[in-house]
């Protein structure tokens, strides 16, 4: 077919889709895949493997699945195993309970669109335990295909209007590019507020105010998105900061979206995870009855790391009852989230108890705290790299100083300077990182995001290679 005979061309396609960018799986990663193929074909490189430190994929980086979770899922997938003596009784009882809640006793049946009711009840109890007894209504829980799906659904509900009345959504810079990509796809207005890099990527209310006032000139700000613990920046918000954000949202009539998928990944001394829901309800009725909030969690990160199962949920608070009917309608069009992901979520919120056989072997082992410290220490030894402490989540987002010559060469190649740097790093060392430009950064600053997931020994090698590469790069372009 020649171009003019096609119905769907670059000129006729949805223009919003062309504006979507998602750096976590962008050009760098596509090149990494090519290099892997070249290595398989026997083409000689200065390295023997590609190390993908670009995406928060725990199992792909060597984290072992939790036995208990997989036992329950195996039993749910193939119930004949319930007769097998190799499986512990507590895994079997959970599998039976989940299967009883499934249509026809099978994981292969559709569930209700909001998610299996029993699982929503279990999640509600889990949230109540997490938040020290603050009540949670299972009817406010929506299961989703990973947290991403729920975030996109909420943004769809919020976007409306034209021109000056078009919905504006406040997102942090740097941000996880799901947000900017979704806003581009929906044709909404992105309102950027900058985190304070010099202050460990903290959020400053005066910066929120600045961004909001600026945005009011050209759109209608309706929502404020917060990622806590931060991705890509790894900061953990203090309780005081969360209270400030809630007061701001209440005063400015903004819908709050709290992305809390890294809530079990907090390891810096003096840092503690506070859920927005808990803080909201502890601030008293003038806030807890007024501020609209959707918060998100998933099975993809933390000690579970089961991102391929696409299990997640959101809890909505103070949502208009009529809008809630519309939300339920919207999710029902897509039938239901994957049922194996729902089953996994149920086991995550119901881990083995002290009186059960699997309790002793079920330990949430995490070496991330150690790896976070090591990453920060080694990177900060390199002249021209400045790395904030990683307080939570599983990434570091160091600032890199790039010489003018390198910036010039990048411009000639029509690449952003940090993309140029990361591409060169990939070609010379086999290490795949994401340039900071994919997440957003202040003009004139350059960063990269790297996961701290590789096994400790491999991470040491990665850090040593980056250190060596950076010194060589600086010498080459100084």
Short mmCIF file of N, CA and C in Angstrom, two decimals, residues 22-165:
data_model
loop_
_atom_site.label_atom_id
_atom_site.label_comp_id
_atom_site.label_asym_id
_atom_site.label_seq_id
_atom_site.Cartn_x
_atom_site.Cartn_y
_atom_site.Cartn_z
N UNK A 22 6.99 7.79 26.85
CA UNK A 22 7.17 6.95 28.04
C UNK A 22 8.61 6.45 28.06
N UNK A 23 9.46 7.23 28.72
CA UNK A 23 10.91 7.01 28.62
C UNK A 23 11.39 5.69 29.23
N UNK A 24 10.62 5.17 30.20
CA UNK A 24 11.06 3.95 30.90
C UNK A 24 11.20 2.78 29.91
N UNK A 25 10.45 2.84 28.82
CA UNK A 25 10.61 1.85 27.75
C UNK A 25 10.89 2.54 26.42
N UNK A 26 11.66 3.60 26.47
CA UNK A 26 11.91 4.42 25.28
C UNK A 26 13.07 3.94 24.43
N UNK A 27 13.67 4.86 23.64
CA UNK A 27 14.72 4.52 22.66
C UNK A 27 15.93 3.81 23.27
N UNK A 28 16.29 4.17 24.50
CA UNK A 28 17.44 3.54 25.15
C UNK A 28 17.18 2.03 25.31
N UNK A 29 15.96 1.73 25.76
CA UNK A 29 15.62 0.32 26.02
C UNK A 29 15.54 -0.45 24.70
N UNK A 30 15.02 0.21 23.67
CA UNK A 30 14.95 -0.46 22.37
C UNK A 30 16.36 -0.78 21.85
N UNK A 31 17.29 0.14 22.08
CA UNK A 31 18.68 -0.11 21.69
C UNK A 31 19.28 -1.24 22.54
N UNK A 32 18.92 -1.28 23.82
CA UNK A 32 19.42 -2.35 24.70
C UNK A 32 18.99 -3.72 24.18
N UNK A 33 17.75 -3.81 23.72
CA UNK A 33 17.23 -5.07 23.16
C UNK A 33 18.04 -5.47 21.92
N UNK A 34 18.32 -4.47 21.06
CA UNK A 34 19.14 -4.73 19.86
C UNK A 34 20.52 -5.26 20.25
N UNK A 35 21.13 -4.61 21.25
CA UNK A 35 22.48 -5.02 21.69
C UNK A 35 22.45 -6.46 22.22
N UNK A 36 21.39 -6.80 22.95
CA UNK A 36 21.26 -8.17 23.45
C UNK A 36 21.25 -9.17 22.29
N UNK A 37 20.52 -8.81 21.23
CA UNK A 37 20.48 -9.67 20.04
C UNK A 37 21.87 -9.79 19.42
N UNK A 38 22.56 -8.65 19.32
CA UNK A 38 23.90 -8.63 18.73
C UNK A 38 24.86 -9.52 19.53
N UNK A 39 24.76 -9.44 20.87
CA UNK A 39 25.62 -10.29 21.72
C UNK A 39 25.34 -11.77 21.46
N UNK A 40 24.05 -12.12 21.32
CA UNK A 40 23.66 -13.51 21.03
C UNK A 40 24.24 -13.98 19.70
N UNK A 41 24.32 -13.05 18.74
CA UNK A 41 24.84 -13.39 17.42
C UNK A 41 26.38 -13.49 17.42
N UNK A 42 26.98 -13.21 18.58
CA UNK A 42 28.43 -13.33 18.68
C UNK A 42 29.20 -12.07 18.32
N UNK A 43 28.47 -10.95 18.12
CA UNK A 43 29.16 -9.69 17.82
C UNK A 43 29.90 -9.22 19.08
N UNK A 44 31.18 -8.91 18.93
CA UNK A 44 32.01 -8.55 20.09
C UNK A 44 31.69 -7.15 20.60
N UNK A 45 31.56 -7.05 21.93
CA UNK A 45 31.31 -5.77 22.60
C UNK A 45 32.30 -5.66 23.75
N UNK A 46 32.47 -4.44 24.30
CA UNK A 46 33.37 -4.33 25.47
C UNK A 46 32.75 -4.89 26.76
N UNK A 47 31.64 -5.64 26.64
CA UNK A 47 30.97 -6.22 27.82
C UNK A 47 30.28 -7.51 27.36
N UNK A 48 29.86 -8.34 28.33
CA UNK A 48 29.28 -9.64 27.95
C UNK A 48 27.76 -9.71 28.14
N UNK A 49 27.20 -8.75 28.90
CA UNK A 49 25.74 -8.77 29.10
C UNK A 49 25.21 -7.35 29.23
N UNK A 50 23.91 -7.19 28.94
CA UNK A 50 23.24 -5.91 29.17
C UNK A 50 22.61 -5.97 30.56
N UNK A 51 22.89 -4.97 31.36
CA UNK A 51 22.28 -4.91 32.70
C UNK A 51 21.18 -3.86 32.67
N UNK A 52 19.94 -4.31 32.85
CA UNK A 52 18.81 -3.40 32.72
C UNK A 52 18.47 -2.77 34.07
N UNK A 53 19.02 -1.60 34.31
CA UNK A 53 18.71 -0.90 35.57
C UNK A 53 17.71 0.21 35.27
N UNK A 54 16.93 0.02 34.19
CA UNK A 54 16.02 1.07 33.74
C UNK A 54 14.62 0.96 34.32
N UNK A 55 14.22 -0.23 34.74
CA UNK A 55 12.80 -0.41 35.10
C UNK A 55 12.71 -1.15 36.43
N UNK A 56 11.67 -0.80 37.22
CA UNK A 56 11.54 -1.41 38.55
C UNK A 56 10.94 -2.80 38.47
N UNK A 57 11.69 -3.71 37.83
CA UNK A 57 11.21 -5.09 37.66
C UNK A 57 12.03 -6.00 38.57
N UNK A 58 11.50 -6.25 39.78
CA UNK A 58 12.28 -6.92 40.83
C UNK A 58 12.74 -8.31 40.42
N UNK A 59 11.82 -9.12 39.89
CA UNK A 59 12.17 -10.51 39.60
C UNK A 59 13.15 -10.62 38.43
N UNK A 60 12.99 -9.72 37.46
CA UNK A 60 13.92 -9.75 36.32
C UNK A 60 15.34 -9.43 36.78
N UNK A 61 15.46 -8.72 37.91
CA UNK A 61 16.78 -8.35 38.43
C UNK A 61 17.27 -9.35 39.49
N UNK A 62 16.59 -10.48 39.59
CA UNK A 62 17.12 -11.54 40.45
C UNK A 62 16.45 -11.70 41.80
N UNK A 63 15.45 -10.85 42.12
CA UNK A 63 14.73 -11.05 43.39
C UNK A 63 13.89 -12.32 43.27
N UNK A 64 13.93 -13.17 44.29
CA UNK A 64 13.19 -14.45 44.22
C UNK A 64 11.73 -14.24 44.66
N UNK A 65 10.80 -14.88 43.94
CA UNK A 65 9.39 -14.78 44.36
C UNK A 65 9.20 -15.36 45.76
N UNK A 66 8.21 -14.84 46.48
CA UNK A 66 7.90 -15.34 47.82
C UNK A 66 7.19 -16.70 47.67
N UNK A 67 7.75 -17.73 48.27
CA UNK A 67 7.23 -19.10 48.11
C UNK A 67 5.75 -19.20 48.43
N UNK A 68 5.35 -18.63 49.56
CA UNK A 68 3.96 -18.76 50.01
C UNK A 68 2.98 -18.20 48.96
N UNK A 69 3.32 -17.04 48.39
CA UNK A 69 2.44 -16.44 47.37
C UNK A 69 2.28 -17.38 46.18
N UNK A 70 3.42 -17.92 45.74
CA UNK A 70 3.38 -18.78 44.55
C UNK A 70 2.68 -20.11 44.84
N UNK A 71 2.81 -20.60 46.07
CA UNK A 71 2.11 -21.84 46.42
C UNK A 71 0.59 -21.63 46.32
N UNK A 72 0.11 -20.53 46.90
CA UNK A 72 -1.34 -20.27 46.86
C UNK A 72 -1.81 -20.10 45.42
N UNK A 73 -1.02 -19.36 44.62
CA UNK A 73 -1.42 -19.15 43.22
C UNK A 73 -1.39 -20.44 42.40
N UNK A 74 -0.41 -21.29 42.69
CA UNK A 74 -0.35 -22.60 42.00
C UNK A 74 -1.59 -23.42 42.33
N UNK A 75 -1.97 -23.42 43.60
CA UNK A 75 -3.15 -24.18 44.03
C UNK A 75 -4.43 -23.61 43.40
N UNK A 76 -4.49 -22.28 43.31
CA UNK A 76 -5.67 -21.66 42.69
C UNK A 76 -5.73 -21.98 41.19
N UNK A 77 -4.57 -21.99 40.53
CA UNK A 77 -4.54 -22.24 39.08
C UNK A 77 -4.83 -23.69 38.75
N UNK A 78 -4.36 -24.60 39.61
CA UNK A 78 -4.51 -26.03 39.35
C UNK A 78 -5.00 -26.72 40.63
N UNK A 79 -6.32 -26.62 40.90
CA UNK A 79 -6.88 -27.07 42.18
C UNK A 79 -6.61 -28.55 42.51
N UNK A 80 -6.27 -29.38 41.50
CA UNK A 80 -5.95 -30.79 41.81
C UNK A 80 -4.80 -30.87 42.82
N UNK A 81 -3.96 -29.82 42.85
CA UNK A 81 -2.82 -29.83 43.77
C UNK A 81 -3.25 -29.75 45.24
N UNK A 82 -4.53 -29.40 45.46
CA UNK A 82 -5.03 -29.34 46.84
C UNK A 82 -4.94 -30.72 47.52
N UNK A 83 -4.87 -31.79 46.68
CA UNK A 83 -4.74 -33.16 47.23
C UNK A 83 -3.27 -33.51 47.49
N UNK A 84 -2.35 -32.61 47.09
CA UNK A 84 -0.91 -32.92 47.15
C UNK A 84 -0.36 -32.60 48.55
N UNK A 85 0.35 -33.56 49.13
CA UNK A 85 0.89 -33.39 50.49
C UNK A 85 2.03 -32.40 50.60
N UNK A 86 2.59 -31.98 49.44
CA UNK A 86 3.76 -31.08 49.48
C UNK A 86 3.40 -29.65 49.89
N UNK A 87 2.12 -29.30 49.78
CA UNK A 87 1.74 -27.91 50.05
C UNK A 87 1.29 -27.73 51.50
N UNK A 88 1.73 -26.65 52.16
CA UNK A 88 1.33 -26.44 53.55
C UNK A 88 -0.16 -26.14 53.68
N UNK A 89 -0.70 -26.46 54.84
CA UNK A 89 -2.15 -26.34 55.06
C UNK A 89 -2.64 -24.90 54.96
N UNK A 90 -1.82 -23.93 55.42
CA UNK A 90 -2.29 -22.53 55.38
C UNK A 90 -2.38 -22.02 53.94
N UNK A 91 -1.51 -22.52 53.07
CA UNK A 91 -1.59 -22.14 51.65
C UNK A 91 -2.87 -22.73 51.05
N UNK A 92 -3.15 -23.99 51.42
CA UNK A 92 -4.35 -24.66 50.89
C UNK A 92 -5.63 -23.96 51.34
N UNK A 93 -5.68 -23.57 52.63
CA UNK A 93 -6.92 -22.96 53.13
C UNK A 93 -7.16 -21.61 52.44
N UNK A 94 -6.08 -20.86 52.17
CA UNK A 94 -6.26 -19.60 51.45
C UNK A 94 -6.73 -19.84 50.02
N UNK A 95 -6.15 -20.85 49.36
CA UNK A 95 -6.54 -21.15 47.98
C UNK A 95 -8.01 -21.56 47.91
N UNK A 96 -8.44 -22.40 48.87
CA UNK A 96 -9.85 -22.84 48.88
C UNK A 96 -10.77 -21.63 49.04
N UNK A 97 -10.38 -20.74 49.94
CA UNK A 97 -11.21 -19.57 50.23
C UNK A 97 -11.31 -18.67 48.99
N UNK A 98 -10.19 -18.48 48.30
CA UNK A 98 -10.20 -17.65 47.08
C UNK A 98 -11.05 -18.31 46.00
N UNK A 99 -10.87 -19.63 45.81
CA UNK A 99 -11.62 -20.34 44.76
C UNK A 99 -13.12 -20.31 45.02
N UNK A 100 -13.51 -20.38 46.30
CA UNK A 100 -14.94 -20.32 46.63
C UNK A 100 -15.54 -18.98 46.21
N UNK A 101 -14.69 -17.94 46.18
CA UNK A 101 -15.18 -16.60 45.82
C UNK A 101 -15.18 -16.37 44.31
N UNK A 102 -14.61 -17.34 43.55
CA UNK A 102 -14.53 -17.20 42.09
C UNK A 102 -15.72 -17.88 41.43
N UNK A 103 -16.15 -17.34 40.30
CA UNK A 103 -17.24 -17.95 39.54
C UNK A 103 -16.89 -19.38 39.17
N UNK A 104 -17.79 -20.32 39.49
CA UNK A 104 -17.54 -21.73 39.14
C UNK A 104 -16.31 -22.30 39.83
N UNK A 105 -15.85 -21.63 40.88
CA UNK A 105 -14.66 -22.11 41.61
C UNK A 105 -13.40 -22.09 40.77
N UNK A 106 -13.36 -21.20 39.76
CA UNK A 106 -12.21 -21.17 38.85
C UNK A 106 -11.63 -19.77 38.69
N UNK A 107 -10.30 -19.74 38.69
CA UNK A 107 -9.56 -18.50 38.45
C UNK A 107 -9.77 -18.01 37.02
N UNK A 108 -10.28 -18.87 36.16
CA UNK A 108 -10.48 -18.50 34.76
C UNK A 108 -11.82 -17.83 34.48
N UNK A 109 -12.64 -17.63 35.52
CA UNK A 109 -13.94 -16.98 35.31
C UNK A 109 -13.80 -15.47 35.50
N UNK A 110 -14.65 -14.70 34.81
CA UNK A 110 -14.70 -13.24 35.08
C UNK A 110 -15.07 -13.01 36.54
N UNK A 111 -14.67 -11.86 37.05
CA UNK A 111 -15.17 -11.46 38.38
C UNK A 111 -16.05 -10.24 38.19
N UNK A 112 -16.65 -9.74 39.28
CA UNK A 112 -17.37 -8.47 39.18
C UNK A 112 -16.35 -7.39 38.78
N UNK A 113 -16.86 -6.32 38.17
CA UNK A 113 -15.96 -5.32 37.59
C UNK A 113 -15.10 -4.61 38.63
N UNK A 114 -15.66 -4.43 39.82
CA UNK A 114 -14.92 -3.73 40.87
C UNK A 114 -13.88 -4.64 41.52
N UNK A 115 -13.97 -5.93 41.24
CA UNK A 115 -13.08 -6.91 41.86
C UNK A 115 -13.88 -7.81 42.80
N UNK A 116 -13.36 -9.01 43.06
CA UNK A 116 -14.05 -10.00 43.91
C UNK A 116 -14.36 -9.39 45.28
N UNK A 117 -15.61 -9.50 45.71
CA UNK A 117 -16.04 -8.83 46.94
C UNK A 117 -15.24 -9.28 48.16
N UNK A 118 -15.01 -10.57 48.28
CA UNK A 118 -14.26 -11.08 49.44
C UNK A 118 -12.86 -10.45 49.50
N UNK A 119 -12.25 -10.30 48.32
CA UNK A 119 -10.89 -9.73 48.28
C UNK A 119 -10.93 -8.25 48.65
N UNK A 120 -11.99 -7.55 48.22
CA UNK A 120 -12.12 -6.14 48.60
C UNK A 120 -12.32 -6.00 50.11
N UNK A 121 -13.05 -6.96 50.69
CA UNK A 121 -13.23 -6.93 52.16
C UNK A 121 -11.88 -7.15 52.86
N UNK A 122 -11.09 -8.08 52.33
CA UNK A 122 -9.78 -8.36 52.93
C UNK A 122 -8.86 -7.14 52.83
N UNK A 123 -8.93 -6.46 51.67
CA UNK A 123 -8.09 -5.27 51.49
C UNK A 123 -8.52 -4.17 52.47
N UNK A 124 -9.84 -4.04 52.64
CA UNK A 124 -10.35 -3.02 53.58
C UNK A 124 -9.83 -3.28 55.00
N UNK A 125 -9.84 -4.56 55.41
CA UNK A 125 -9.31 -4.90 56.76
C UNK A 125 -7.81 -4.57 56.86
N UNK A 126 -7.10 -4.86 55.76
CA UNK A 126 -5.65 -4.60 55.70
C UNK A 126 -5.37 -3.10 55.83
N UNK A 127 -6.16 -2.29 55.13
CA UNK A 127 -5.98 -0.83 55.20
C UNK A 127 -6.28 -0.34 56.62
N UNK A 128 -7.30 -0.92 57.25
CA UNK A 128 -7.64 -0.53 58.63
C UNK A 128 -6.48 -0.84 59.59
N UNK A 129 -5.86 -2.01 59.39
CA UNK A 129 -4.70 -2.37 60.24
C UNK A 129 -3.55 -1.40 59.98
N UNK A 130 -3.31 -1.11 58.69
CA UNK A 130 -2.21 -0.20 58.33
C UNK A 130 -2.41 1.18 58.95
N UNK A 131 -3.66 1.66 58.93
CA UNK A 131 -3.94 3.02 59.36
C UNK A 131 -4.38 3.13 60.81
N UNK A 132 -4.13 2.08 61.59
CA UNK A 132 -4.41 2.15 63.03
C UNK A 132 -5.88 2.22 63.36
N UNK A 133 -6.71 1.51 62.56
CA UNK A 133 -8.12 1.37 62.93
C UNK A 133 -9.09 2.32 62.24
N UNK A 134 -8.60 3.24 61.42
CA UNK A 134 -9.51 4.14 60.68
C UNK A 134 -10.33 3.29 59.71
N UNK A 135 -11.66 3.46 59.74
CA UNK A 135 -12.51 2.53 58.98
C UNK A 135 -12.31 2.65 57.47
N UNK A 136 -12.51 1.50 56.81
CA UNK A 136 -12.39 1.44 55.36
C UNK A 136 -13.56 0.62 54.83
N UNK A 137 -14.30 1.19 53.89
CA UNK A 137 -15.47 0.54 53.32
C UNK A 137 -15.05 -0.24 52.07
N UNK A 138 -15.27 -1.57 52.04
CA UNK A 138 -14.87 -2.38 50.87
C UNK A 138 -15.48 -1.85 49.57
N UNK A 139 -16.62 -1.15 49.70
CA UNK A 139 -17.27 -0.62 48.51
C UNK A 139 -16.51 0.57 47.91
N UNK A 140 -15.54 1.11 48.67
CA UNK A 140 -14.69 2.19 48.15
C UNK A 140 -13.41 1.66 47.53
N UNK A 141 -13.27 0.33 47.51
CA UNK A 141 -12.08 -0.30 46.94
C UNK A 141 -12.40 -0.74 45.51
N UNK A 142 -11.51 -0.39 44.58
CA UNK A 142 -11.62 -0.86 43.20
C UNK A 142 -10.34 -1.59 42.85
N UNK A 143 -10.44 -2.87 42.51
CA UNK A 143 -9.25 -3.61 42.07
C UNK A 143 -8.94 -3.20 40.63
N UNK A 144 -7.66 -3.30 40.27
CA UNK A 144 -7.27 -2.80 38.95
C UNK A 144 -6.11 -3.60 38.40
N UNK A 145 -5.82 -3.38 37.12
CA UNK A 145 -4.73 -4.08 36.43
C UNK A 145 -3.42 -3.37 36.75
N UNK A 146 -2.85 -3.66 37.92
CA UNK A 146 -1.73 -2.86 38.42
C UNK A 146 -2.28 -1.52 38.86
N UNK A 147 -1.50 -0.73 39.59
CA UNK A 147 -1.99 0.59 40.01
C UNK A 147 -2.20 1.49 38.80
N UNK A 148 -1.40 1.29 37.74
CA UNK A 148 -1.45 2.17 36.56
C UNK A 148 -2.87 2.30 36.01
N UNK A 149 -3.55 1.19 35.92
CA UNK A 149 -4.89 1.14 35.34
C UNK A 149 -5.85 2.02 36.14
N UNK A 150 -5.75 1.96 37.47
CA UNK A 150 -6.64 2.75 38.33
C UNK A 150 -6.32 4.24 38.21
N UNK A 151 -5.04 4.56 38.10
CA UNK A 151 -4.62 5.96 37.96
C UNK A 151 -5.19 6.55 36.67
N UNK A 152 -5.07 5.78 35.57
CA UNK A 152 -5.59 6.23 34.27
C UNK A 152 -7.11 6.41 34.36
N UNK A 153 -7.79 5.47 35.00
CA UNK A 153 -9.26 5.54 35.13
C UNK A 153 -9.67 6.80 35.87
N UNK A 154 -8.98 7.11 36.98
CA UNK A 154 -9.32 8.30 37.77
C UNK A 154 -9.10 9.57 36.95
N UNK A 155 -7.98 9.61 36.19
CA UNK A 155 -7.70 10.79 35.37
C UNK A 155 -8.78 10.96 34.29
N UNK A 156 -9.24 9.83 33.72
CA UNK A 156 -10.31 9.90 32.72
C UNK A 156 -11.55 10.59 33.28
N UNK A 157 -11.88 10.26 34.54
CA UNK A 157 -13.07 10.86 35.16
C UNK A 157 -12.90 12.37 35.37
N UNK A 158 -11.65 12.78 35.61
CA UNK A 158 -11.39 14.17 35.99
C UNK A 158 -11.28 15.13 34.81
N UNK A 159 -11.02 14.58 33.61
CA UNK A 159 -10.70 15.46 32.48
C UNK A 159 -11.96 15.91 31.75
N UNK A 160 -12.10 17.23 31.61
CA UNK A 160 -13.25 17.79 30.88
C UNK A 160 -12.96 19.23 30.47
N UNK A 161 -13.92 19.87 29.81
CA UNK A 161 -13.81 21.29 29.47
C UNK A 161 -12.96 21.57 28.24
N UNK A 162 -13.05 22.81 27.78
CA UNK A 162 -12.27 23.24 26.61
C UNK A 162 -11.57 24.55 26.93
N UNK A 163 -10.44 24.79 26.28
CA UNK A 163 -9.74 26.07 26.45
C UNK A 163 -9.45 26.36 27.91
N UNK A 164 -9.90 27.53 28.39
CA UNK A 164 -9.64 27.95 29.77
C UNK A 164 -10.24 27.00 30.80
N UNK A 165 -11.32 26.28 30.40
CA UNK A 165 -11.97 25.40 31.39
C UNK A 165 -11.43 23.97 31.31
#
